[in-house]
Amino acid sequence: MNYSPPKRIDEIRFGLLSPQEIRDMSVVRIITPDTYDEDGFPIDMGLMDPRLGVIDPGLRCKTCGGRAGECPGHFGHIELVAPVVHVGYVRLIRSLLRAICRECSRLLLTDEVRDHYLHKIKELKKIKRPIDDVVREVFFEARKNTICPHCGAEQREIKYEKPTSFYEGEERLMPTEIRSRFEKMIDEDILAVGMDPKRARPEWMILTVLPVPPVTVRPSITLESGQRSEDDLTHKLVDIIRISQRFQENKEAGAPQLIIEDLWELLQYHVTTYLDNEVAGVPPARHRSGRPLKTLSQRLKGKEGRFRGSLSGKRVNFSARTVISPDPNLSINEVGVPLDIATELTVPMHVTPFNIEECKEYVRRGSKHPGANYVVRPDGRRVKILDTNADEIVEMLEPGWIVERHLKDGDIVLFNRQPSLHRPSIMAHEVKVLPGKTFRLNLAVCPPYNADFDGDEMNLHALQTLEAQAEAWILMRVQENILSPRFGGPIIGGIHDHVTGLFLLTNGEKKFSKRDFVELLKKCDIEIKLPEPAGYEDEKPYWTGKQAFSMILPNDFSILYKNGLCQRCSECKKEKCENEAYVVIENGELKCGAIDKKGIGAFEGLILDRIVKEYSSSDAARFINNFTLLSIRSIMHFGFSFGLKDEDIDHTAKAQIAEVIREAEDRVARLIDAYKNGELEPAPGRTIEETLELRIMEELGKARDSAGKIAGKQMGMTNPAVIMARSGARGSMLNLTQIAACVGQQSVRGERIRRGYRDRTLPHFEQGDLGAEAHGFVKRGYKEGLSPIEYFFHAIGGREGLVDTAVRTSQSGYLQRRLINALQDLEVEYDGGVRETRGVVVQFLYGEDGVDPAKSDHASPEVIKSIVSDVVGKDLEKVV
Amino acid sequence: MSEYSVLDHEMVPKHEIMDESEVKSLLKKYKITLEELPKIKASDPVVVAIGAKIGDVLKITRKSPTGGIAFYYRLVIED
Ligand SMILES: [Mg+2]
Ligand SMILES: [Zn+2]
Ligand SMILES: [Zn+2]
Ligand SMILES: [Zn+2]
């Protein structure tokens, strides 16, 4: 194989095409606006001249002899009858006209001044800095001189009229005049305005010759009716040539100046719209149907343009996109694929003597699901499988052919949800073909994708080679990505009802009959060897929820931790903790404590974390599958619902809360009095006013907290909202407080609300009122409802949050893009060091410790503790 | 003004000029050429302070929050 190492680009230079260059690269001068003759052959020296390249298969290029696809196409040219302005450069033309002498075309600066700027530009170029500022200054200074320092000619004001007209005083400056002025400019002056006299002479901004792009750039399409339909660019070029011809005829016939000028203007219009059909002040050229033409600039610009649409962003084959929905019966490694998609996406299967019968079966089935859509013959020709030709193809099929068979169960595909902000935004799943129209996924993989089911869509890519499939299987499979490379903990794990379900199951002693116990576990991928019953009740054996959970744990698994229920009592009661906060698992048996978010939740799950790190990713995947199934059966066993009445509190509690808040308001009033009487002691480093605000906020904050405590106590651990908040499934006690008891202080920038009218927030208050109500304290809860004034303050506080998130997402998005651009090519080599593409070392040891954060323990080096406990034995006590 | 050395500053890690054999084994260890080392300009205050010349390789011993002590190497280049 011929291998040439990648080349490095030293420099990219931009310039203008000179008329001579355009003629030199042209293979034909186009003179006639007609494209094809009656027989459908392209006309010589017409816009479809065969020398411009070929697009019809079978024909050969008149210039290079290549076939369609081989011939790159060749430029032609049009000689314009009169010069016209290039719209893309009108601003530069204007600046330049104002900066040079109308008589001698010298820059309106003395040579010393010009040389000074030339020197500056040279210095900047040497250190590769932009010269824009200097050039701007040159134009600015030159324009100031109304008398030419070289020939003494008096300068007149140059007016520019959109889009392409220039006036000197009252007189119109025709492109010919502009061009002749620019032609006289000397090289040093051109350099001083930031142009390169060798590659971009200013007069080349006035067009006299127009390049005609090859037909490959503007292919005509044949409609079903047999009629030819030309590209928009061809249409525009036809217009330009037509006008050129009329112009020529009129000129030769000696038509009056007025008519000539009109035609010139028309030529200018056509060339302008050919280059850019969206110039301000120019009516866009339209197709016969009224649709504006897509000309050169429109092809490049914008989201769908060449740069953003075709070069940076590409469409990809063998992919599918649809809405996602949950399916708790799928493994985390699977993805449910709708039948319609599975019959459309294919995987190439190379026919060998070993699989030829299987391949034949696929071909025979054709479009019936596990079938095939195409076969590829050894010569590379693709044949579509139809009901009519299936049997024929089956006969011909032999080793060496490729069968593009449908996606089927067990195929490995990539699954992705935008915005793809981190590595686990794209993971490999196993296909499970299902009825329906949505992609299905296990709920435990929602966190890495940040997916929910309110209409989210996701993309799926069918891998086309065995190498790709193997690589994805090893590196990208969901179970290989349970640990986040960001913080070294599990990012895949239980959410919402998984947490609630296991919490209900393991909190306290829940008793199950044999039948119920087996029911809980029947879907789990475990060997059900019924343990000894936990006890007998009415002489019937019963088993506990903790035993059920123990069933899905590895047999030799041990851990000890304090879960989210821990109240941080000054002296921990350990196993006797009445909050079930002390979790002990010994040899696969949950001895005490309740399972909550800290045990199995995504991001935090400690049990999960230990299973991935100490067993294997397969064991972890099975554990996740099992606990999701178990938790769902558990939550269904107990029944779990949430409604408005779960936010109710009784009269006594309400009265208590009202009392707490009244007392707080009293204290605030006293603080204000103390302040007014000058009795308030300022806090260190604060003014008296700041101290007052601080103390008031503190008082009101405390009031809300105790209101929340009262409400929380009232609801108790049987309340579903409390269960969810305590177990970490969803919501917090603060949410609950705000609903049931008191919303609390609204703030802007961490302060009480002060904006509004002079010395007061709203006209409902006295000027200078410092009380709680006047500055955004909401004493009611959402359930009770807010007063109009409270509602208004709440809207103010809420708005700040919205603005914050909006600003933060855009800023962090930009920051992330910059980081990715800077870091994307860096690579960790086998020696543990980081190199960039040229091989230059960036770090001699990755992260200075050579540790993969995904494999570290929550990104801290504290693995030692667990290692010690393993080595020393099960003496977990001392370790924690 | 009193004499002040950047080397005394808390934030400036230890820079040493490596001798030829050390450089040789360094390049061998990482299988790199001299040009593939990270660079430092000859005008850098620390280079001036320790009197390194263009072409010298500096060994930098840093405190690292992750690795305890980390070594880094830089080739002195002209500005
Ligand atoms: Mg959504
Ligand atoms: Zn050709
Ligand atoms: Zn002059
Ligand atoms: Zn405790």
Coordinates of C-alpha atoms and ligand atoms in Angstrom, one line a residue, chain A residues 27 50-54 60-67 70-74 216, ligand 2:
Chain A
V27 CA -11.4 26.2 -20.8
P50 CA -19.1 19.7 -22.9
R51 CA -15.7 21.2 -22.1
L52 CA -17.0 22.4 -18.7
G53 CA -17.1 18.8 -17.5
V54 CA -19.5 15.9 -17.5
R60 CA -16.5 11.6 -21.4
C61 CA -15.2 15.1 -20.6
K62 CA -14.0 17.0 -23.7
T63 CA -11.3 18.6 -21.6
C64 CA -9.8 15.9 -19.4
G65 CA -11.3 12.7 -20.9
G66 CA -12.7 11.6 -17.5
R67 CA -16.0 10.0 -16.9
E70 CA -13.7 11.3 -12.3
C71 CA -13.8 14.7 -14.0
P72 CA -13.7 17.4 -11.4
G73 CA -15.3 19.9 -13.9
H74 CA -13.5 22.9 -15.5
T216 CA -20.5 19.7 -11.9
Ligands
ZN2 ZN -13.0 17.1 -17.3

